[in-house]
Amino acid sequence: MRENRLYGELNVGDTASIKRVCTANDLYIFAHASGNLNPLHLPDEAHHSHSEAIAPAMWVGALVSAVLGNILPGAGTLYRSQSFRFGDRVHVGDVLNVTVTVRAKLGDGVVELGTAVTGRGGDKVAEGIAEVLAPSQKVRCDDTNVPELLVQRHRHFDRLLESCKGLQPIATAVAVPEDKASLGGALLAAEHGLIRPILVGAAKTIAAVAKEIGASLDGIEIVNTVGDDAAAAMAVELARTGKAEAIMKGHLHTDTLLHHVVKHDSGLCTNRRLSHVFVMDVPGLGQVLIVSDAAINIAPDLAAKVDITQNAIDVALALGIDAPKVGVLSAVETVTPKIPSTIDAAVLSKMAERGQIKGAVVDGPLAMDNAIDVEAARTKGIASLVAGHADILIVPNLEAGNMLAKELVFVAQAEAAGLALGATVPIILTSRADGERARLASCAIAALYRAWRADGQALVHLDRAAE
C-alpha cells in the first residue's frame, strides 16, 4: 500500500526516485499520445543516422510526474509549473533514474521540488524545478489497475523482408493473375526483388487489369492460357520443367490449382503429403507463430499429421528458429481416448523423441492456452519444454486451424503469410483478403525456404525475443 504525504508532512530534503527502462513501445505510445511523429523518435525508421531512436525530451520529462503522482507527495498532487533543461539524450534500452527532492514549502499547500533524470553512468539527462499543490486529503492505495496497451507492430515480417536482400528473385509461375489483388501482389513482390513472375492466364485480361491499376508489364513474361484449369496445369508444367522455382496462386480456387499439383504425373509429388503452413506475425508475441494445417487437409489421420508437422518444422528451421518447439493442440492437455486428437498428439510426441520427426521438440496434447501462455501452463502443473513457449501449433483438423488463423488475423490483428509444402517447389497461397505486407512476406518465406533447401543454412533468425 502506498500512502501520500500531506503538506504538513513534507520536509525540505525529502526525496524519492524510481527506475525506468526506455523501450521501443514507449516511443510508439508517446508518438500516438502526443502526435509527435518526428522520425528521429521512431524505432525502425530510416530517416535518422543513429543506431537507436532518440526518446523525445518530453517523454523523459513525463517520467517525473510518475514520482510526483505516485510517491512524493503522492496521490492527489497537482502540477502548477515545471521547468526543464535537457542534457544527454536517451535511447531505447537506456536505464533511467528519476528523482524528486523537496526544496521549499511556499505556503498555501504549494511545494517546490528539484527534479532530475540521470542515465548511463549517472549522466544528467534532464533537470528542473517543479511547483505542485500537495494533496489535501490522506490517501492509501494499491497500484491502480489501468487498461493494458498492445502495440500493433509486425516487426518479424520486417526482418523477413530485410533478410531477402541480396537473394536472386525466384522464378514464380503466377496462376490466373486476373484481378487487382493477385496481379498487384505479384508485381509488388517483383518490385521488391523477391520473385520474377511468369504470368499464366488470359493475356488480354491481365493487360486490362494492369492498365486499371496503373502497372507496367514491360519485361514480364506472360503465358497465354484460356480458363483456370488450363492456367493451373501450365503453372505446374513450368515448375515441372524447371522454368519456375515456385508457384503462386492468383484469382482461382485453391482446389483447382492443387488438383494439378498432386497428380501422379505432375512431376511435383514427393514422399511428403502436401500441407499448408501459416506464419503469423502476432502483435505482442516475441516470436512468429506457425499454424498448420489450416487450408488443405480437412481431417488428417496420424500419417498425414506426421508430414504436416515435419513441413511446419522445416519452415521454422528455414526461418532460423533453432530447435523449434511444437505444440500439438487438442481441447485438453491429457490423453483421453474419447478425444482422438489427444492420442494423435501423444503419438506425435513419442515419434519426435524416437527421431521419426526431426529438428524440433514436440509435445502434446496441449490446449491452446497452455501451449502459448506460461502462466496457464504453470497453473495446470504442466512440466514441458514446449508448454507456454510453442513456436508451432499443429491443429487437429482444418476447421480448428482455419478458425484459429482467422481469429489471430481479425481479432488479434496478426498478419498471416504462408506456403503449401510437400511438393518439389513451394506454393504461395495468398487470399484476396491479404494485405500487401502479407503477400510480400509469403514470397519472402518462399525465397528463404528455397535458400535453406539449397544448403541447409537459414538466412534469417526469428528466435523468440523480448518485446
Coordinates of N, CA, C and O in Angstrom, one line a residue, residues 38 43 90 146 211 304 330 390 414:
N38 N 8.0 12.8 -35.3 CA 9.4 13.1 -35.8 C 10.1 11.7 -35.9 O 10.2 11.0 -35.0
P43 N 11.4 4.1 -33.6 CA 12.3 3.0 -33.9 C 12.0 2.5 -35.3 O 10.9 2.6 -35.8
V90 N 18.4 10.2 -24.6 CA 18.0 8.8 -24.2 C 17.7 8.0 -25.4 O 17.0 8.5 -26.3
V146 N -4.9 -0.1 -14.6 CA -5.4 0.7 -15.8 C -5.4 -0.3 -17.0 O -4.7 -1.3 -17.0
K211 N -3.6 -2.2 -66.7 CA -3.9 -0.8 -67.0 C -4.8 -0.2 -66.0 O -4.6 1.0 -65.6
A304 N -0.8 -38.4 -42.0 CA -0.8 -37.1 -42.6 C -0.3 -36.0 -41.6 O 0.4 -35.1 -41.9
S330 N -5.1 -29.9 -28.8 CA -6.4 -30.5 -28.7 C -7.2 -29.7 -27.7 O -6.8 -28.6 -27.3
A390 N 5.4 -22.4 -27.3 CA 5.3 -23.1 -28.6 C 5.6 -22.1 -29.7 O 5.1 -21.0 -29.7
A414 N -3.2 -9.9 -36.2 CA -1.9 -10.6 -36.8 C -1.9 -10.4 -38.3 O -2.9 -10.2 -38.9

